[in-house]
Amino acid sequence: MSAVFSETGRAEFDRLLTRYPDRKSVILPALHLAQKEFGYVSDEAIVYIAGLVGTSPAEIEGVATFYTMYNRKPVGKYHVQICRNISCSLLGAEHLIEHVSKKLGVRPGETTPDGKFTLATVECLGSCGTAPVMQVNDEYHENLTVESIDRILDRLP
Amino acid sequence: MEKVLTTHFANERYRRLDTYRQYGGYEALKKAFAMTPEAIIDEVKKANLRGRGGAGFPAGVKWGFLPKDLSHPRVLVINADEGEPGTFKDRLIMSRGPHLLLEGIAISCFALRAHACWIYIRGEFVREAGVVDEAVAEAYAAGFLGKNILGSGFDLDVTVHRGAGAYICGEETSLINSLEGKRGWPRLKPPFPASVGAFGLPTIVNNVETIADIPWIVTHGGETFAGLGVEKNGGTRLIGVSGAVNRPGVYELSAGVNLKEVIYHHAGGIRDGKELKAVIPGGSSTPVLRPDEIDVSFDIESMAKIGTMAGSGGVIVIPEGACMVRALSVLMNFYAHESCGQCTPCREGTGWLKKIVGRIEAGKGRQGDIELILDLCDNMMGRTICPLADAAVMPAQSFIWKFREEFDRHIGEQKCPYGNRF
């Protein structure tokens, strides 16, 4: 698979370059862009960004693997990330993780065979006042219960 | 009580420029342009504004660390990498009052003679980054950002930069590294960012809430702001209460509010009619308190006197019946996961703490494990480039000091008395 930004992606990348005094500063935004365009940060995307930024693929790889939000392998259509930190745990997040794990038939870190869901546990989504919380792709879902989590996941096309 | 930030937050349209201006938005910026940068910094000093990110350093004093020499450009970086478990207040400002932050940025940059600002927002806050981005575009279009702002001759560029999932990037030097496109590894200090920071330039890094307070300070004067709080701690604070309370949420209260009042009055007391077991007062890294310790003013000095911290204002409430070893295990998991790996005492130490606390909770604790934890803590505290190791040590030590019998019981009975659950 080749990894080249779309026309709008490339325009966004060029706009980013004007916002920083140093070309390397666009590495994080460029990796976000790559993930948005290609679904995950592939090896090809790493080489491509290295070329655009003017550095080595090893450096891009080192940055990409430092941060948890860059997926180095494909994830499902819906990335279901359930927070398991203290405020969410106190209000039952562990129980929700077990429930969703059983419901989808996968353990945290795995993707359903149909490629629809990837389940993950994450450390603190910064939404402690509305715990328990999960993030599905870019959306937060708050004050979760077993019923509401079922409703949310069942409605996803 | 007078509110500084949240008065209009219930209004969904307050995030939009036109509504913000209806409530007097950007008038403080006009007033600031009629002042000298020195006069603005003086007001911030008089305000006794302490940094709201966790460390509580006086903001005006920090600003004074920039070199007098103006031959290098200087920059402002906003720390919006809200990641301390229990803390969720900056998210509220970004989503409900982004122009408060932008007006604060414009005034602060004018005072600091900085012409560029980056807002570093944690990666997970996709929606908030979008709201702030829209507000930035509105502010540019209306002439509150960009070239020759309001005809003052002052230019300022503001850019929203998203992180990508790394708690360590809330530490100011690792945030700077991350902004520069690197791994978010903390830097040795000195040099301090005020001399050599982002892109090698003199840099001030301030928290979102700190900067959002600035317009009110300029409008009403530093002394009035100081008067809202207590001695040495001016103004109000956004206090986020989570865990087992009836009304979790963010409350804007005096910097000197009583902690017990926060929990029982504002947050409605403990859920399900239970008793209180413990309180983590200022975000997950701050030492835990027992119920008999919470009748205390939430200001920085009073909290330090009882051996804990007001931190980032994230109050986590633990109810009776919850297992303290399990709670500590959740926290140790977090710090082991988030250690950047640069310093050995932290990389190895957080991993050990996670393992040992985890095995005690699982009913496999050994005699001597508690002493081993305390010994590890001594070998981690203050021995690393950044305070992440300390952030893991403080809960570990305080949980053991204050709830020792639960650890002993786990080891003695070789099981969790609470059934490995909350």
XYZ file of C-alpha atoms in Angstrom:
579
model
C 0.000 0.000 0.000
C 1.395 3.369 -0.883
C 1.067 6.172 1.582
C 0.683 9.603 0.045
C -1.505 12.355 1.476
C -4.614 13.290 -0.455
C -4.745 16.753 -1.981
C -6.494 18.188 1.094
C -4.129 16.301 3.384
C -1.148 17.738 1.549
C -2.654 21.239 1.741
C -3.125 20.776 5.494
C 0.475 19.597 5.823
C 1.723 22.655 3.939
C -0.399 24.916 6.153
C 1.118 23.259 9.228
C 4.618 24.047 8.003
C 3.850 27.766 8.186
C 2.926 27.537 11.895
C 6.308 26.542 13.353
C 9.848 27.899 13.134
C 11.193 24.335 12.845
C 10.133 21.838 10.167
C 10.363 18.910 12.584
C 7.586 20.385 14.709
C 5.054 19.127 12.205
C 5.925 15.501 12.979
C 3.144 15.026 15.544
C 0.456 16.763 13.491
C 1.657 14.920 10.377
C 1.338 11.578 12.156
C -2.206 12.513 13.219
C -2.925 13.394 9.606
C -1.482 10.097 8.390
C -3.599 8.160 10.862
C -6.694 10.036 9.723
C -5.965 9.451 6.036
C -4.640 5.890 6.127
C -6.423 4.534 9.208
C -3.169 3.801 11.016
C 0.503 4.758 10.924
C 1.937 2.238 8.490
C 5.623 1.691 7.771
C 5.045 3.382 4.426
C 3.518 6.398 6.162
C 6.590 6.665 8.359
C 8.912 6.700 5.352
C 6.636 9.168 3.570
C 6.554 11.609 6.504
C 10.313 11.294 6.962
C 10.696 12.372 3.345
C 8.327 15.307 3.758
C 9.951 16.527 6.960
C 13.502 15.852 5.842
C 14.611 13.419 8.518
C 15.201 9.689 8.890
C 12.396 7.117 9.102
C 14.047 5.926 12.328
C 13.447 9.289 13.944
C 9.790 9.324 12.886
C 9.412 5.751 14.119
C 10.940 6.724 17.463
C 8.427 9.528 17.852
C 5.445 7.517 16.623
C 6.059 4.680 19.066
C 6.521 7.011 22.045
C 2.904 8.174 21.944
C -0.003 5.851 22.629
C -2.453 7.409 20.205
C -0.609 6.446 17.039
C -1.698 2.998 15.926
C 1.191 1.191 14.302
C -1.122 -1.533 13.102
C -4.667 -1.352 11.758
C -7.500 -1.007 14.255
C -11.177 -1.768 13.795
C -13.686 0.622 12.296
C -14.492 1.631 15.866
C -11.692 2.016 18.380
C -13.415 1.500 21.727
C -11.162 2.826 24.477
C -12.393 2.464 28.030
C -10.730 4.447 30.788
C -9.581 2.379 33.741
C -7.968 5.012 35.917
C -8.941 5.802 39.468
C -12.151 7.830 39.137
C -13.553 5.515 36.472
C -12.480 2.389 38.407
C -14.176 3.621 41.570
C -17.430 3.849 39.620
C -17.258 0.459 37.964
C -15.011 0.722 34.891
C -13.538 -2.762 35.486
C -16.989 -4.247 35.312
C -17.693 -2.368 32.064
C -14.439 -3.561 30.512
C -15.325 -7.176 31.367
C -18.808 -6.674 29.996
C -17.667 -5.219 26.671
C -14.923 -7.813 26.392
C -17.499 -10.588 26.750
C -19.988 -8.834 24.471
C -17.494 -8.365 21.632
C -15.671 -11.622 22.274
C -12.251 -9.975 22.357
C -9.786 -9.034 25.046
C -8.380 -5.494 25.393
C -5.916 -4.938 22.555
C -7.780 -7.207 20.148
C -10.006 -6.579 17.160
C -13.211 -8.440 16.365
C -12.892 -10.866 13.409
C -15.204 -8.718 11.284
C -12.864 -5.759 11.808
C -15.619 -3.640 13.312
C -14.354 -3.102 16.864
C -10.982 -2.825 18.546
C -11.228 -2.857 22.332
C -8.626 -1.050 24.403
C -8.183 0.131 27.956
C -6.637 3.550 28.434
C -5.184 5.557 31.291
C -7.296 8.596 32.173
C -9.330 10.369 29.519
C -9.506 13.540 31.630
C -13.237 13.304 32.108
C -13.268 12.118 35.721
C -16.358 14.080 36.740
C -18.485 12.080 34.315
C -16.938 8.677 35.026
C -16.996 5.971 33.811
C -15.947 7.144 30.358
C -14.987 5.659 27.018
C -13.778 7.126 23.769
C -15.045 5.639 20.491
C -12.865 7.059 17.718
C -12.996 10.824 18.411
C -16.172 10.799 20.515
C -16.392 10.694 24.307
C -19.227 8.797 25.989
C -19.728 9.621 29.640
C -21.551 8.424 32.762
C -21.583 4.920 31.298
C -23.639 2.009 32.549
C -23.918 -1.506 31.152
C -27.186 -0.482 29.505
C -25.874 2.719 27.955
C -22.684 1.086 26.705
C -24.802 -1.639 25.030
C -27.024 0.996 23.444
C -24.044 2.961 22.135
C -22.218 -0.033 20.677
C -25.373 -1.650 19.227
C -26.253 1.529 17.338
C -22.925 1.837 15.555
C -23.401 1.003 11.874
C -19.208 34.452 45.589
C -17.710 36.340 42.670
C -16.731 34.015 39.814
C -13.769 34.693 37.573
C -14.223 32.065 34.892
C -17.448 30.095 34.959
C -20.198 32.744 35.285
C -21.452 32.199 31.730
C -20.357 28.597 31.188
C -23.953 27.333 31.303
C -24.607 29.297 28.117
C -23.718 27.020 25.208
C -23.135 30.040 22.965
C -20.507 31.543 25.262
C -17.893 29.655 23.274
C -18.730 31.832 20.268
C -17.089 35.208 19.839
C -20.288 37.255 19.466
C -21.747 35.946 22.733
C -18.419 36.277 24.525
C -18.291 39.917 23.453
C -21.867 40.544 24.606
C -20.610 39.712 28.085
C -17.732 42.151 27.791
C -15.219 39.839 26.145
C -12.003 41.373 24.772
C -12.594 44.638 26.705
C -9.741 43.581 29.006
C -7.463 43.289 25.978
C -8.327 46.877 24.988
C -7.582 47.984 28.537
C -4.292 46.059 28.504
C -3.150 47.813 25.330
C -3.535 51.129 27.166
C -1.192 49.834 29.886
C 2.537 49.116 29.760
C 3.698 45.480 29.783
C 5.363 46.161 33.148
C 2.114 47.459 34.623
C 0.284 44.288 33.536
C 2.946 42.067 35.082
C 2.664 44.129 38.280
C -1.074 43.466 38.431
C -0.474 39.729 37.964
C 2.052 39.814 40.812
C -0.379 41.724 43.036
C -3.073 39.153 42.181
C -1.138 36.389 43.947
C -1.993 34.187 40.991
C -0.432 30.782 41.558
C 0.005 28.425 38.611
C -3.016 26.142 38.322
C -1.274 23.222 36.641
C -0.203 21.570 39.882
C 3.061 23.053 41.116
C 1.481 26.341 42.205
C 4.388 28.594 41.308
C 3.534 32.342 41.403
C 2.737 33.305 37.793
C 4.032 36.871 37.956
C 7.361 35.702 39.372
C 7.697 33.099 36.605
C 7.085 35.789 34.010
C 9.873 37.809 35.602
C 12.399 35.061 34.755
C 12.418 35.994 31.065
C 15.685 37.674 30.148
C 15.529 41.477 29.945
C 17.332 41.360 26.619
C 14.805 41.578 23.793
C 17.152 40.610 20.970
C 15.695 37.075 20.796
C 12.028 36.479 20.145
C 10.246 34.896 23.125
C 7.233 32.647 23.093
C 4.313 31.577 25.257
C 3.283 27.931 25.391
C -0.027 26.979 26.947
C -0.012 23.691 28.791
C -3.377 22.153 27.940
C -2.082 18.603 28.264
C -4.483 17.885 31.104
C -3.560 14.328 32.086
C -3.322 14.025 35.860
C -5.973 11.498 36.876
C -8.713 13.275 38.784
C -8.187 16.531 36.899
C -10.667 17.673 34.274
C -11.014 21.423 34.637
C -9.021 22.787 31.691
C -11.200 20.743 29.382
C -14.177 22.723 30.716
C -12.498 26.065 29.962
C -11.523 24.966 26.460
C -14.973 23.666 25.588
C -17.094 26.349 27.270
C -14.955 29.480 27.302
C -12.180 29.216 24.709
C -12.124 32.988 24.183
C -11.294 33.508 27.871
C -8.145 31.535 27.170
C -7.422 33.387 23.916
C -7.991 36.812 25.468
C -5.707 35.772 28.319
C -3.113 34.664 25.776
C -3.277 37.949 23.876
C -2.886 40.007 27.067
C -0.117 37.767 28.428
C 1.838 37.815 25.179
C 1.587 41.596 25.057
C 2.876 41.746 28.644
C 5.666 39.266 27.875
C 6.475 40.862 24.499
C 5.919 37.497 22.842
C 4.602 37.309 19.304
C 3.938 33.588 19.069
C 1.959 31.189 21.210
C 1.275 27.472 20.911
C -1.568 25.832 22.771
C -0.477 22.246 23.460
C -3.707 20.252 23.931
C -3.660 16.606 24.948
C -4.348 14.372 21.975
C -7.479 12.740 23.354
C -9.250 16.116 23.526
C -10.126 16.064 19.829
C -13.392 17.894 20.340
C -11.901 20.550 22.635
C -9.044 21.143 20.193
C -11.713 21.698 17.526
C -13.572 24.234 19.683
C -10.364 26.123 20.451
C -9.391 26.023 16.763
C -12.720 27.585 15.803
C -12.280 30.265 18.458
C -8.778 31.013 17.131
C -10.205 31.454 13.620
C -12.940 33.772 14.964
C -10.398 35.820 16.898
C -8.146 36.187 13.849
C -11.098 37.250 11.682
C -12.173 39.866 14.245
C -8.669 41.262 14.639
C -8.044 40.020 18.200
C -5.175 37.884 16.934
C -2.840 38.311 13.984
C -1.226 41.471 12.702
C -1.619 44.862 14.377
C -4.234 43.705 16.891
C -6.903 46.393 17.421
C -4.569 48.938 15.856
C -2.108 48.583 18.719
C 0.824 47.698 16.491
C 1.123 44.398 18.388
C 1.291 41.165 16.332
C 0.520 37.719 17.681
C 0.176 34.281 16.110
C -1.574 31.498 18.014
C -1.436 27.854 16.938
C -3.249 24.846 18.357
C -0.967 21.826 18.656
C -2.308 18.396 19.611
C -0.393 15.899 21.710
C -0.695 12.194 21.026
C -1.201 10.376 24.303
C 1.606 10.749 26.841
C 1.017 11.954 30.416
C 4.646 12.993 30.691
C 4.040 15.756 28.148
C 2.280 17.719 30.883
C 5.737 18.340 32.347
C 6.877 21.621 30.869
C 10.199 20.558 29.350
C 8.827 17.351 27.885
C 5.924 19.365 26.521
C 8.483 21.573 24.790
C 10.275 18.554 23.327
C 6.970 17.188 22.125
C 6.043 20.521 20.563
C 9.329 20.380 18.674
C 8.329 17.023 17.179
C 10.405 14.806 19.452
C 9.707 12.113 21.983
C 8.334 13.813 25.071
C 11.414 13.357 27.201
C 11.918 15.843 30.022
C 15.011 18.026 29.842
C 17.501 18.705 32.552
C 17.124 22.104 34.194
C 18.962 24.452 34.045
C 18.725 25.901 31.538
C 15.157 26.776 32.476
C 12.640 27.305 29.677
C 12.525 31.022 30.479
C 16.110 31.225 29.144
C 16.198 28.333 26.643
C 12.830 26.807 25.863
C 10.819 25.959 22.769
C 12.900 26.213 19.569
C 15.788 27.427 21.726
C 13.909 30.624 22.552
C 13.019 32.140 25.934
C 9.708 30.465 26.759
C 6.993 30.771 29.367
C 4.831 27.690 29.877
C 1.542 28.356 31.673
C -1.520 26.273 32.438
C -4.879 26.995 30.730
C -6.669 28.103 33.910
C -3.793 30.374 34.923
C -3.962 32.256 31.628
C -7.774 32.297 31.543
C -7.679 34.243 34.837
C -5.661 37.069 33.268
C -8.498 39.059 31.598
C -10.377 39.302 34.910
C -7.218 40.444 36.680
C -6.673 43.190 34.108
C -10.329 44.274 34.287
C -10.714 44.305 38.074
C -7.139 44.766 39.250
C -4.713 42.394 40.899
C -5.692 43.338 44.436
C -9.358 42.546 43.847
C -8.380 39.130 42.479
C -6.098 38.506 45.445
C -9.024 39.377 47.718
C -11.098 36.501 46.331
C -8.659 34.007 47.802
C -6.526 33.908 50.904
C -3.032 35.125 51.785
C -0.508 34.173 49.059
C -3.230 32.341 47.080
C -5.271 34.789 45.068
C -8.510 34.315 43.216
C -10.720 31.342 42.656
C -9.859 27.799 41.656
C -11.614 25.314 39.492
C -11.930 22.286 41.723
C -12.871 19.044 40.035
C -14.521 16.500 42.295
C -14.774 12.902 41.133
C -15.207 9.430 42.521
C -17.902 8.505 45.011
C -19.761 11.777 45.467
C -23.365 12.614 44.696
C -22.588 15.576 42.432
C -19.229 15.117 40.731
C -18.118 18.038 38.584
C -16.054 21.197 38.385
C -16.758 23.903 40.964
C -15.293 27.393 40.906
C -14.550 28.237 44.522
C -12.284 30.516 46.530
C -8.658 29.394 46.598
C -9.136 29.139 50.363
C -12.310 27.051 50.425
C -12.512 24.326 53.060
C -11.913 20.870 51.553
C -14.617 19.252 53.675
C -17.085 21.853 52.446
C -16.107 21.046 48.845
C -16.970 17.387 49.323
C -20.014 17.567 51.578
C -21.611 20.815 50.486
C -20.689 21.494 46.856
C -20.296 17.914 45.649
C -23.260 16.723 47.698
C -21.516 14.258 50.014
C -20.724 10.579 49.555
C -22.712 8.371 47.183
C -25.218 5.809 48.368
C -25.222 7.250 51.897
C -21.795 5.782 52.570
C -19.084 7.069 54.855
C -15.908 8.643 53.536
C -12.784 6.515 53.568
C -10.108 8.646 51.931
C -9.543 11.723 49.768
C -6.842 12.345 47.198
C -6.985 16.149 47.206
C -5.139 17.553 44.208
C -4.843 14.982 41.441
C -3.653 11.379 41.660
C -0.052 12.180 42.599
C -0.892 14.121 45.764
C -0.646 12.343 49.149
C -3.934 10.837 50.317
C -5.860 12.163 53.325
C -7.946 10.376 55.930
C -11.426 11.699 56.761
C -10.181 13.322 59.982
C -7.697 15.422 57.977
C -9.991 17.124 55.478
C -11.216 20.023 57.610
C -8.574 22.217 55.976
C -8.317 25.242 53.710
C -7.621 24.193 50.100
C -4.839 26.772 49.667
C -1.301 25.663 48.795
C 0.314 26.504 52.150
C -2.394 24.920 54.316
C -2.288 21.731 52.280
C 1.521 21.622 52.512
C 1.248 21.949 56.295
C -0.665 18.677 56.492
C 1.766 16.948 54.138
C -0.166 17.043 50.904
C -0.815 19.364 47.971
C -3.652 21.331 46.411
C -2.035 20.330 43.100
C -4.254 20.685 40.070
C -7.442 20.817 42.128
C -8.587 17.307 41.285
C -10.314 15.926 44.376
C -10.816 12.139 44.207
C -13.218 10.721 46.781
C -12.882 7.113 47.945
C -15.844 5.616 49.838
C -15.944 3.101 52.669
C -15.780 -0.446 51.358
C -13.279 0.412 48.631
C -9.967 -1.419 48.788
C -7.063 0.992 49.262
C -4.545 -1.540 47.958
C -6.597 -1.871 44.811
C -6.807 1.928 44.497
C -3.035 2.175 44.835
C -2.602 -0.645 42.346
C -4.643 1.288 39.756
C -2.446 4.330 40.342
C 0.831 2.393 40.179
C -0.301 0.831 36.926
C -0.741 4.324 35.598
C 2.670 5.642 36.612
C 4.458 2.534 35.342
C 2.630 2.929 32.043
C 3.426 6.621 31.765
C 7.070 6.676 32.841
C 8.966 7.893 29.780
C 11.841 5.532 30.533
C 14.586 8.115 30.490
C 15.694 7.859 34.150
C 16.429 4.438 35.635
C 14.977 5.056 39.126
C 11.649 5.968 37.540
C 11.600 3.440 34.688
C 12.513 0.527 36.940
C 10.982 1.875 40.150
C 7.497 2.498 38.799
C 7.520 -0.995 37.279
C 8.509 -2.573 40.596
C 5.897 -0.607 42.509
C 3.248 -1.754 40.055
C 4.323 -5.386 40.391
C 4.627 -5.444 44.175
C 1.388 -3.579 44.891
C -0.323 -5.733 42.262
C 0.789 -8.976 43.879
C -0.247 -7.812 47.342
C -3.697 -7.011 45.967
C -3.829 -10.388 44.219
C -3.213 -12.168 47.540
C 0.349 -13.105 46.732
C 2.099 -10.533 48.882
C 5.240 -11.593 50.734
C 6.508 -10.653 54.162
C 8.763 -7.634 53.698
C 6.909 -6.337 50.625
C 5.744 -3.214 52.412
C 9.292 -2.402 53.553
C 10.469 -3.062 50.005
C 7.952 -0.555 48.629
C 9.057 2.092 51.120
C 12.703 1.410 50.348
C 12.068 1.716 46.618
C 10.277 4.993 47.239
C 13.327 6.369 49.047
C 15.464 5.445 46.058
C 13.138 7.160 43.585
C 12.124 10.397 45.306
C 14.015 13.383 43.976
C 16.411 11.266 41.935
C 15.047 11.839 38.451
C 15.032 14.597 35.844
C 11.334 15.324 36.225
C 8.853 14.780 39.061
C 7.099 11.714 37.585
C 8.926 9.389 39.964
C 7.896 11.628 42.868
C 4.341 11.555 41.547
C 4.332 7.762 41.889
C 6.101 7.777 45.248
C 3.786 10.224 47.002
C 0.648 8.088 46.706
C 2.601 4.874 47.423
C 4.083 6.204 50.651
C 0.962 7.969 51.850
C -1.337 5.008 51.163
C 0.954 2.800 53.251
C 1.461 5.352 56.019
C -2.251 5.983 56.374
C -3.815 2.626 55.503
C -1.065 0.231 56.557
C -3.485 -2.236 58.139
C -5.077 -2.971 54.751
C -1.720 -3.868 53.231
C -0.862 -6.049 56.234
C -4.214 -7.781 55.995
C -3.791 -8.561 52.308
C -0.412 -10.139 52.989
C -1.505 -11.912 56.174
C -4.691 -13.399 54.738
C -3.194 -13.976 51.268
C -6.297 -12.509 49.679
C -8.064 -9.224 49.111
C -10.573 -8.734 51.947
C -12.700 -6.756 49.481
C -12.812 -9.490 46.818
C -10.445 -7.723 44.387
C -13.084 -5.171 43.492
C -14.173 -1.709 44.368
